[in-house]
CSV table of C-alpha atoms and ligand atoms in Angstrom, one decimal:
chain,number,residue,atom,x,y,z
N,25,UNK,CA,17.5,25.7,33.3
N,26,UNK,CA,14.5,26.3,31.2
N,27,UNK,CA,11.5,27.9,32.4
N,28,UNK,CA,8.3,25.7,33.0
N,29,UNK,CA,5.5,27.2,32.0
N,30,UNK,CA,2.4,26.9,34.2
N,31,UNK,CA,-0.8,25.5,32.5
N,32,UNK,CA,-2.0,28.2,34.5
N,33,UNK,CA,0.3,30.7,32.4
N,34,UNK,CA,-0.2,29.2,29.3
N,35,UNK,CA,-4.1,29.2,29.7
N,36,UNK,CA,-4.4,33.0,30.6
N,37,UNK,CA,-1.7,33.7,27.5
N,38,UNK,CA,-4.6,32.4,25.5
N,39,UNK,CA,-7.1,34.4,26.6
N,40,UNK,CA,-5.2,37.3,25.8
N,41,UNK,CA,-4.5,36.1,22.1
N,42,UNK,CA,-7.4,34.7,21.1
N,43,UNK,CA,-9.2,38.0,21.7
N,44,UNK,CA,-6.5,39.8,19.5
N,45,UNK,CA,-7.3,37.1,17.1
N,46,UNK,CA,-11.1,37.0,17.2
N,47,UNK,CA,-11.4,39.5,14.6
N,48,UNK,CA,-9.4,37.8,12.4
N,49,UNK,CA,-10.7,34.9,12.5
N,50,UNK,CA,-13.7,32.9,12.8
N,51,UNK,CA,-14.3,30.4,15.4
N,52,UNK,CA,-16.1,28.2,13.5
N,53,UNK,CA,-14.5,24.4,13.2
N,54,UNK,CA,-13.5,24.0,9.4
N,55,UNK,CA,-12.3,20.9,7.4
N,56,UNK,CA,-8.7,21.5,5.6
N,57,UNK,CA,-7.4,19.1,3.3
N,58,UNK,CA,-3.7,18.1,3.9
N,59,UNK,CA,-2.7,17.8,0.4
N,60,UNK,CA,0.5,16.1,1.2
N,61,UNK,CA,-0.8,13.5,3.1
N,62,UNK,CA,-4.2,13.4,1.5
N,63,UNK,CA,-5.7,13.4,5.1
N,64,UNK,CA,-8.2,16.0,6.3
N,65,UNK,CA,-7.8,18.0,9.5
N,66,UNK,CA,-10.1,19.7,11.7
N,67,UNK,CA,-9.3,23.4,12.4
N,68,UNK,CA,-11.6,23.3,16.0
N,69,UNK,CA,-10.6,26.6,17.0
N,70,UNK,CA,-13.1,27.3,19.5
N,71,UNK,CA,-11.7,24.3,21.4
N,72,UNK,CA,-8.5,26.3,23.1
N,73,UNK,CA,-10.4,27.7,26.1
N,74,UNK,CA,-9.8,23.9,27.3
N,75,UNK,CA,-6.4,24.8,29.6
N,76,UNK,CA,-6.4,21.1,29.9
N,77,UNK,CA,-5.7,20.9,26.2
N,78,UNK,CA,-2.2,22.1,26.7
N,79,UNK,CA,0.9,19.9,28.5
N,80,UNK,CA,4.0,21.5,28.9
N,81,UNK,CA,6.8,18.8,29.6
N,82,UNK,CA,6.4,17.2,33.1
N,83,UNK,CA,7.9,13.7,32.7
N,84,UNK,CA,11.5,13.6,33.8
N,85,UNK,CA,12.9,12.2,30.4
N,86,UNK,CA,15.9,9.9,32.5
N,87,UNK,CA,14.5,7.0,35.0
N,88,UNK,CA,17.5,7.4,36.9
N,89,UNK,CA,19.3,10.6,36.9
N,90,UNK,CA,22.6,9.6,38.6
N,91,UNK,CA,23.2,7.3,35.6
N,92,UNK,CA,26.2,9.1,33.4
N,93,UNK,CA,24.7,10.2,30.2
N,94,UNK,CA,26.2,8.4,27.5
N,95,UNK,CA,26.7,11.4,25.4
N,96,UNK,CA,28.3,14.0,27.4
N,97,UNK,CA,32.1,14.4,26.8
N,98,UNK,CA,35.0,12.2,28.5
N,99,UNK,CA,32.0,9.6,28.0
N,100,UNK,CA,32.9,8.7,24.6
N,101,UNK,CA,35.3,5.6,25.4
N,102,UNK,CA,32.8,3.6,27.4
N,103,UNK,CA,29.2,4.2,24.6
N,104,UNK,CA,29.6,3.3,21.2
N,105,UNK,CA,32.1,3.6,18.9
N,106,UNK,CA,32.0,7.6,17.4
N,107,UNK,CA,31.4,6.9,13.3
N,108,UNK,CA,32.2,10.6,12.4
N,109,UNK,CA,32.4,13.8,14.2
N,110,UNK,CA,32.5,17.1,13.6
N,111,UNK,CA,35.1,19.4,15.5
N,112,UNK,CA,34.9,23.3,16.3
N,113,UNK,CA,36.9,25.5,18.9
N,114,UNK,CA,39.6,22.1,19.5
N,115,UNK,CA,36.6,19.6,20.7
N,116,UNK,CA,33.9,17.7,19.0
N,117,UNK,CA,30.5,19.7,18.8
N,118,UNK,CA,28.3,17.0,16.4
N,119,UNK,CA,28.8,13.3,16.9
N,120,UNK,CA,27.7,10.2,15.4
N,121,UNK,CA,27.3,7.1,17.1
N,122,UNK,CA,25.7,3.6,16.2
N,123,UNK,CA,22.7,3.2,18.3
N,124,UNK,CA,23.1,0.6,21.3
N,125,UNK,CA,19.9,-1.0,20.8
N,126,UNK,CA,19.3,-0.6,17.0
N,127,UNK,CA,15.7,-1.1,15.3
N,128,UNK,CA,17.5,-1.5,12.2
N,129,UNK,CA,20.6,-3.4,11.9
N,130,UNK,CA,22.6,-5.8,9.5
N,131,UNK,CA,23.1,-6.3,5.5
N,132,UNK,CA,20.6,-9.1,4.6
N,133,UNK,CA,18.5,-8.3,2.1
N,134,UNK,CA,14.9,-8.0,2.2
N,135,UNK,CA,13.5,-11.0,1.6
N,136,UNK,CA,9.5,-11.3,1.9
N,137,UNK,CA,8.5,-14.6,4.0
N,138,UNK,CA,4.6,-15.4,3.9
N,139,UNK,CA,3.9,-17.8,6.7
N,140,UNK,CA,0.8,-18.5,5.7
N,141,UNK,CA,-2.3,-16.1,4.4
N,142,UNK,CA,-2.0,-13.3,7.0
N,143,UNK,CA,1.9,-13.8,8.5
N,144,UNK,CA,4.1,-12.1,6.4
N,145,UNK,CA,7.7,-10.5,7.7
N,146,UNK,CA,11.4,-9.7,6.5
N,147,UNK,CA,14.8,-8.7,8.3
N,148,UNK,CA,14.5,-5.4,9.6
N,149,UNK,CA,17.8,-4.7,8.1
N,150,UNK,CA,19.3,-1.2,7.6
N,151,UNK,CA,21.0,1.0,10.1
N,152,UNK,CA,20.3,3.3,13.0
N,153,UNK,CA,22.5,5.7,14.3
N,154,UNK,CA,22.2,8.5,16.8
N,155,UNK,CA,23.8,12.5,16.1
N,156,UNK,CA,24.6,13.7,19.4
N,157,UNK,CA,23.7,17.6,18.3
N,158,UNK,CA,25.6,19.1,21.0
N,159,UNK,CA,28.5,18.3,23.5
N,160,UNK,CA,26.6,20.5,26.4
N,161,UNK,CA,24.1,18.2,28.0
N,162,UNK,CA,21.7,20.9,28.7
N,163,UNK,CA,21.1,22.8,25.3
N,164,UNK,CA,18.5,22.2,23.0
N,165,UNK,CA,18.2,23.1,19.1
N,166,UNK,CA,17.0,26.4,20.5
N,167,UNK,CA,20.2,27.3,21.7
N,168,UNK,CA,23.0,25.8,18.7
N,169,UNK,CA,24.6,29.2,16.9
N,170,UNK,CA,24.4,29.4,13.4
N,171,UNK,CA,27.5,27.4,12.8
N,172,UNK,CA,27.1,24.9,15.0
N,173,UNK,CA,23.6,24.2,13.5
N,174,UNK,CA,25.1,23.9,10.3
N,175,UNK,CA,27.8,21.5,11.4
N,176,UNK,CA,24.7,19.4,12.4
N,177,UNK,CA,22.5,19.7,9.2
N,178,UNK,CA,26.2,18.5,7.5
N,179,UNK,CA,26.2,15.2,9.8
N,180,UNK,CA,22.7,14.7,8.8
N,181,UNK,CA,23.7,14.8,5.1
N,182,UNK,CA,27.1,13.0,5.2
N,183,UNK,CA,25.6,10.1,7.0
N,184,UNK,CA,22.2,10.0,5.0
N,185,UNK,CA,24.5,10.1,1.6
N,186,UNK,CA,26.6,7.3,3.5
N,187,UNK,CA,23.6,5.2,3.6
N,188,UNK,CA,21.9,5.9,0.3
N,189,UNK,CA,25.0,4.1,-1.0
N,190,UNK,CA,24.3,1.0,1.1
N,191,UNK,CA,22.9,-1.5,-1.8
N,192,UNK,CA,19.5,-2.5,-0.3
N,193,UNK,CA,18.6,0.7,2.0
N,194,UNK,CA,15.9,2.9,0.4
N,195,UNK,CA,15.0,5.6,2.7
N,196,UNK,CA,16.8,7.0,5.4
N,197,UNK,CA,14.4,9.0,8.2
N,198,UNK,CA,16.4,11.8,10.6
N,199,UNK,CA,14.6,12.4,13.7
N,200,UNK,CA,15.0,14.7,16.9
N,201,UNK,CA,12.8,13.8,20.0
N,202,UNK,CA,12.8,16.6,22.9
N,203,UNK,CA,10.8,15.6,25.8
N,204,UNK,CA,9.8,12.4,27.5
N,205,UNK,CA,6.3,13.6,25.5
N,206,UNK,CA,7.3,13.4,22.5
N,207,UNK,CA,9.7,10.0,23.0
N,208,UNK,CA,13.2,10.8,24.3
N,209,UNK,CA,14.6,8.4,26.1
N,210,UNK,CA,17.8,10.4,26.8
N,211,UNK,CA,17.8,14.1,28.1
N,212,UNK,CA,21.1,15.2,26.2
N,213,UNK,CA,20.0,16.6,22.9
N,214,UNK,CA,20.4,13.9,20.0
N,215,UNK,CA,18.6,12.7,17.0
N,216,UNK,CA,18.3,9.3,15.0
N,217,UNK,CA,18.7,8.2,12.0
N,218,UNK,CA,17.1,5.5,11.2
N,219,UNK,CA,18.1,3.7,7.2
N,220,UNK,CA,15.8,1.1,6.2
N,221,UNK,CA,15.0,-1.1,3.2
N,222,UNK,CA,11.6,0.0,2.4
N,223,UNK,CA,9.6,3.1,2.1
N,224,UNK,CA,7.7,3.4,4.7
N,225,UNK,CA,4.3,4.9,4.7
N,226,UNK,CA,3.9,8.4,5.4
N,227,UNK,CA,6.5,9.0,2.7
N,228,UNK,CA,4.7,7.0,0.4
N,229,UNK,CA,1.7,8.8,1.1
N,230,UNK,CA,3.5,12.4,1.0
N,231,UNK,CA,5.3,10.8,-2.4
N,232,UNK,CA,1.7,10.2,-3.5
N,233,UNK,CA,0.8,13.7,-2.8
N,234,UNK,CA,3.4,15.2,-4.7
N,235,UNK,CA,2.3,13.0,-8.1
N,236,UNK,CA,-1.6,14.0,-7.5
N,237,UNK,CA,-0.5,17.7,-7.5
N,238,UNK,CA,-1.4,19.6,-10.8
N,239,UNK,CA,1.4,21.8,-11.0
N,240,UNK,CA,5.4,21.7,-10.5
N,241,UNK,CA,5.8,21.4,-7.4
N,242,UNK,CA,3.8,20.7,-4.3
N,243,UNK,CA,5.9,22.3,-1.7
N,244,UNK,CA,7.3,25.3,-4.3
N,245,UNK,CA,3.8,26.2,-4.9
N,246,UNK,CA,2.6,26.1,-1.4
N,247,UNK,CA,6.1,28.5,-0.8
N,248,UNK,CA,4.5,30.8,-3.2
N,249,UNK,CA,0.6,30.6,-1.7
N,250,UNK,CA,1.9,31.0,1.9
N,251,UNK,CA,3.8,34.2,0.6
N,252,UNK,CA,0.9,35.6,-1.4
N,253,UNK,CA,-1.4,34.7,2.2
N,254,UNK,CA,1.2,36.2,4.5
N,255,UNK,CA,-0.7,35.5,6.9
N,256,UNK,CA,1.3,31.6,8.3
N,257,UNK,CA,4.7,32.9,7.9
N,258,UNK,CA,7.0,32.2,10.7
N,259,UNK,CA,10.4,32.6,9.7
N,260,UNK,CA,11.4,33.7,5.8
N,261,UNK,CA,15.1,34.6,4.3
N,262,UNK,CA,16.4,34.3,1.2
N,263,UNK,CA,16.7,30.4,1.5
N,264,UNK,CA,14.0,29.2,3.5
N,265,UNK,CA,10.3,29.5,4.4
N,266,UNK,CA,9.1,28.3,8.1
N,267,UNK,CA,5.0,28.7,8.3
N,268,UNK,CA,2.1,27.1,10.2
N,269,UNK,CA,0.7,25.1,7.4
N,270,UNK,CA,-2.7,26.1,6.3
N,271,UNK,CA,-3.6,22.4,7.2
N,272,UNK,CA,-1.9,22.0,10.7
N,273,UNK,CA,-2.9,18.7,12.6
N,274,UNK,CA,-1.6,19.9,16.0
N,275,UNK,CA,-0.7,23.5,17.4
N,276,UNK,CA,1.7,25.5,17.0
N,277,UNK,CA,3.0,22.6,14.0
N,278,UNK,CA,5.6,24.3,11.8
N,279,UNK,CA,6.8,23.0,8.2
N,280,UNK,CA,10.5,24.3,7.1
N,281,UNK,CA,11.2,24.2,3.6
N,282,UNK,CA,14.1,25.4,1.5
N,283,UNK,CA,13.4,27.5,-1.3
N,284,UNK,CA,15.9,25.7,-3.7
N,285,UNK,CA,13.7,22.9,-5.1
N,286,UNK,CA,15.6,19.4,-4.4
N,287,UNK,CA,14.4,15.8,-3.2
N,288,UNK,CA,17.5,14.9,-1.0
N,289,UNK,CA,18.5,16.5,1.7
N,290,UNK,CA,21.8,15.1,1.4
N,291,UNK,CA,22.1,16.5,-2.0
N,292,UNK,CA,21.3,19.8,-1.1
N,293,UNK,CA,23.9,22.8,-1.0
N,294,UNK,CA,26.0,23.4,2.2
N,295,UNK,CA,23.9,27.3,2.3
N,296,UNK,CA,20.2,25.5,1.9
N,297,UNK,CA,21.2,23.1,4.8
N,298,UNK,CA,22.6,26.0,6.8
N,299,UNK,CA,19.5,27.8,6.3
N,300,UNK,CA,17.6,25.3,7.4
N,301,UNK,CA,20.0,24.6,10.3
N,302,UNK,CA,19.4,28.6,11.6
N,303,UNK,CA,15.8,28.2,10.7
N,304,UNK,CA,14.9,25.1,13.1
N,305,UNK,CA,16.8,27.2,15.2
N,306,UNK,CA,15.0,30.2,15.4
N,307,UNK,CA,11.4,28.4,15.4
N,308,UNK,CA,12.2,26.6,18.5
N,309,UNK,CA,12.9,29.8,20.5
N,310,UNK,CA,10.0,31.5,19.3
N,311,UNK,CA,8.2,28.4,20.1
N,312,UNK,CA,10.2,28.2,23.5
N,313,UNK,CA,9.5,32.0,24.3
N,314,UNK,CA,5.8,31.2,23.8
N,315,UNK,CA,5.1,28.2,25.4
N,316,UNK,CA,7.8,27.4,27.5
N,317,UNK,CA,9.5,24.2,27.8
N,318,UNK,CA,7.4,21.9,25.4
N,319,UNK,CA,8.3,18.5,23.8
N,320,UNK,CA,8.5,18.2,20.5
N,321,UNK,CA,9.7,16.3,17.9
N,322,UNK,CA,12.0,17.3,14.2
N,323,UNK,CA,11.0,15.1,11.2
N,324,UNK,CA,13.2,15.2,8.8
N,325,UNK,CA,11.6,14.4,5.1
N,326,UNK,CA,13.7,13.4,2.3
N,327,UNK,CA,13.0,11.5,-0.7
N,328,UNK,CA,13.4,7.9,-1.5
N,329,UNK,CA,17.1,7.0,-2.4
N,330,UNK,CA,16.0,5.4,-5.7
N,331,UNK,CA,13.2,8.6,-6.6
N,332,UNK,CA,10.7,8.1,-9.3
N,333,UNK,CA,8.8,11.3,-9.1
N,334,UNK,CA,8.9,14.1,-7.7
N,335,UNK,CA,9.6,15.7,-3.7
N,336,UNK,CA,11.0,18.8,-2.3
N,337,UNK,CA,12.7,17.7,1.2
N,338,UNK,CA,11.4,19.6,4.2
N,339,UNK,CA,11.3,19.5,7.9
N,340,UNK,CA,8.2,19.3,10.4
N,341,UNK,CA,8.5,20.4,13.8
N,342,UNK,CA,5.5,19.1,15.6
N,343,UNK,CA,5.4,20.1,19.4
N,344,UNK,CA,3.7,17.8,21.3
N,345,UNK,CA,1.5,20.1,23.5
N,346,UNK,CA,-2.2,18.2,23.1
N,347,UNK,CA,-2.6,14.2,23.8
N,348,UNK,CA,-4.3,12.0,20.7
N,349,UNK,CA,-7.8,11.2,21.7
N,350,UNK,CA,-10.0,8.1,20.8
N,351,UNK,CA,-11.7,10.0,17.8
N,352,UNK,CA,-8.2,10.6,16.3
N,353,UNK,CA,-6.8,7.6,16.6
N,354,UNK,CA,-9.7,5.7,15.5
N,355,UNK,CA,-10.2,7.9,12.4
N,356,UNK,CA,-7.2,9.5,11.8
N,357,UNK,CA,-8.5,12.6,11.3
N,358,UNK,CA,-6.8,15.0,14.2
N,359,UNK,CA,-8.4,17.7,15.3
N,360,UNK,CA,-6.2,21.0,16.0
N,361,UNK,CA,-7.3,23.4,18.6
N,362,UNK,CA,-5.0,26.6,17.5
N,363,UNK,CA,-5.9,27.8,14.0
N,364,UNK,CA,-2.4,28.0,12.1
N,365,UNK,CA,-3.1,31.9,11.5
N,366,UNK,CA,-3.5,32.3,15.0
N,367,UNK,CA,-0.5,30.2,15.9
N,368,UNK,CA,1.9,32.3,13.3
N,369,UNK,CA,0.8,35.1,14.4
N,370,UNK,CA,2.1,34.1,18.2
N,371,UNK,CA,5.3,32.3,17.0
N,372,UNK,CA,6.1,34.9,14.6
N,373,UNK,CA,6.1,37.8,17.5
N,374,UNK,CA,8.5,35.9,19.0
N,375,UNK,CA,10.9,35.1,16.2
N,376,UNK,CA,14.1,37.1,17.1
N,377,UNK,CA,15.8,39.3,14.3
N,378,UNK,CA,19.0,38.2,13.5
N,379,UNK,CA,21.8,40.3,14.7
H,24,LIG,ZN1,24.9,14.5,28.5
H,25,LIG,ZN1,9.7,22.1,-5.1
H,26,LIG,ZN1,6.8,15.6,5.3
């Protein structure tokens, strides 16, 4: 059972920190351009002494908890048919299963129908699969070994490269949801994967970013900024970098990316995904030791199938520990209450050393 952090916890955690951190940092509210999205954020730190700004995860994630869950083992027979899995120790650790109630489903190609001037739709064609990450119902991504981590980066890629040979998919999107907050459905730890046949528009927007960069690389040079800074850096080896971007929406957001430059995901080399694998890994239980239960949710960024341009894939792990307000969701701008120095500076004491 994980702990639940009180708000009441959490709140007098912040007071501690934010003293520590007042000397380093200002509390005035600055504007920081996202330059992958091309959005600008609000760094608001003087905001946090709000305790109401924080939610720890409340809502019970199952709406009836004698139900069997679907994904625990000797359930396999009765759910959906398994369409790879991955096996360790004699038993399956990483499954793949078609989604029961898919968002995307079917071959037909994507055919544009204008019903008139402002009607306008297509087959929502593709496919949409769920990785059950773990047979043991009550682990998260915190807890997966090394290994085991890998063996689910793998199903990510061998499914992801399964679809990008699927004539009419072009982008595939791997998700992780943790926490009725942040949009599980189910408590056992999964992901989606959800193929479709257009590119949808935060990548398009991220793909833009990447072209109105002067420079290589976007996400290489922002490697080599955040090093220089030192001052976001969560989690570094030799094959990955985890900070608090400079230009964090939310708290405590987190951006993995793999020092080997490469668009796909599924292209990339068994060690990169591996890193990235341990990497998620060890970010959640720093987050976990410093928050407590939270929801969150992985996003997992790779390029177009069919790339013109360039893109270096990446993960975001955005907990959910603030709700979106009117001004946000009217402008779009978000407004984060934890500077992204301040929050490295609190996840990275709690990054555990490998052994
Ligand atoms: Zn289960
Ligand atoms: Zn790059
Ligand atoms: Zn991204």
């Amino acid at each position: 059972m994980l702990r639940m952090t009180t708000l009441v916890e959490l709140a007098s955690n912040r007071a501690t920190l934010s003293a520590l951190a007042a000397d380093a940092w200002s509390l005035m509210s600055q504007l920081r351009l996202d330059p992958l999205t091309g959005r600008w954020v609000v760094i608001a730190a003087e905001r946090i002494e709000r305790p109401s700004a924080f939610l720890t995860r409340r809502l019970p994630v199952e709406g009836d908890p004698d139900r069997a869950c679907p994904f625990c083992p000797g359930m396999e027979e009765p759910g959906p048919a398994t369409l790879e899995s991955y096996a360790g120790a004699g038993r399956w650790q990483v499954r793949v299963v078609r989604n029961r109630y898919p968002a995307f489903d079917g071959t037909e190609p994507m055919v544009v129908s204008h019903l008139g001037p402002v009607f306008t739709q297509a087959p929502a064609s593709g496919t949409h699969e769920v990785v059950v990450l773990t047979p043991n119902h009550d682990a998260t991504w915190a807890d997966l070994s090394s290994a085991h981590a890998t063996l689910v980066m793998e199903a990510l890629r061998d499914r992801m490269a399964d679809h990008s040979t699927i004539p009419g998919l072009r982008y595939s999107q791997a998700v992780v949801n943790r926490g009725r907050e942040a949009g599980a459905s189910i408590e056992h730890p999964h992901g989606q994967l959800l193929s479709m046949p257009f590119v949808p528009g935060e990548t398009a927007n991220e793909l833009a970013g990447f072209a109105r960069f002067h420079g290589n690389c976007l996400l290489c040079a922002v490697i080599e900024a955040e090093e220089e800074a030192a001052c976001r850096i969560i989690f570094a080896d030799d094959r990955v970098v985890v900070v608090a971007p400079f230009w964090s929406g939310s708290p405590y957001e987190m951006l993995a990316i793999p020092r080997q430059h490469g668009p796909h995901l599924y292209r990339a080399e068994t060690d990169d995904l591996a890193a990235i694998g341990h990497a998620v890994q060890v970010s959640l239980a720093a987050m976990r030791s410093q928050l407590g239960d939270v929801a969150y949710n992985l996003l997992f960024h790779s390029a177009p199938f069919r790339l013109s341009g360039d893109y270096h894939w990446h993960v975001h792990l955005l907990p959910q520990v603030t709700t979106r307000g009117g001004f946000e969701l009217g402008s779009g701008v978000l407004i984060n209450v934890v500077s992204p120095e301040q929050a490295a500076e609190e996840l990275g004491s709690r990054v555990v050393a490998p052994a």
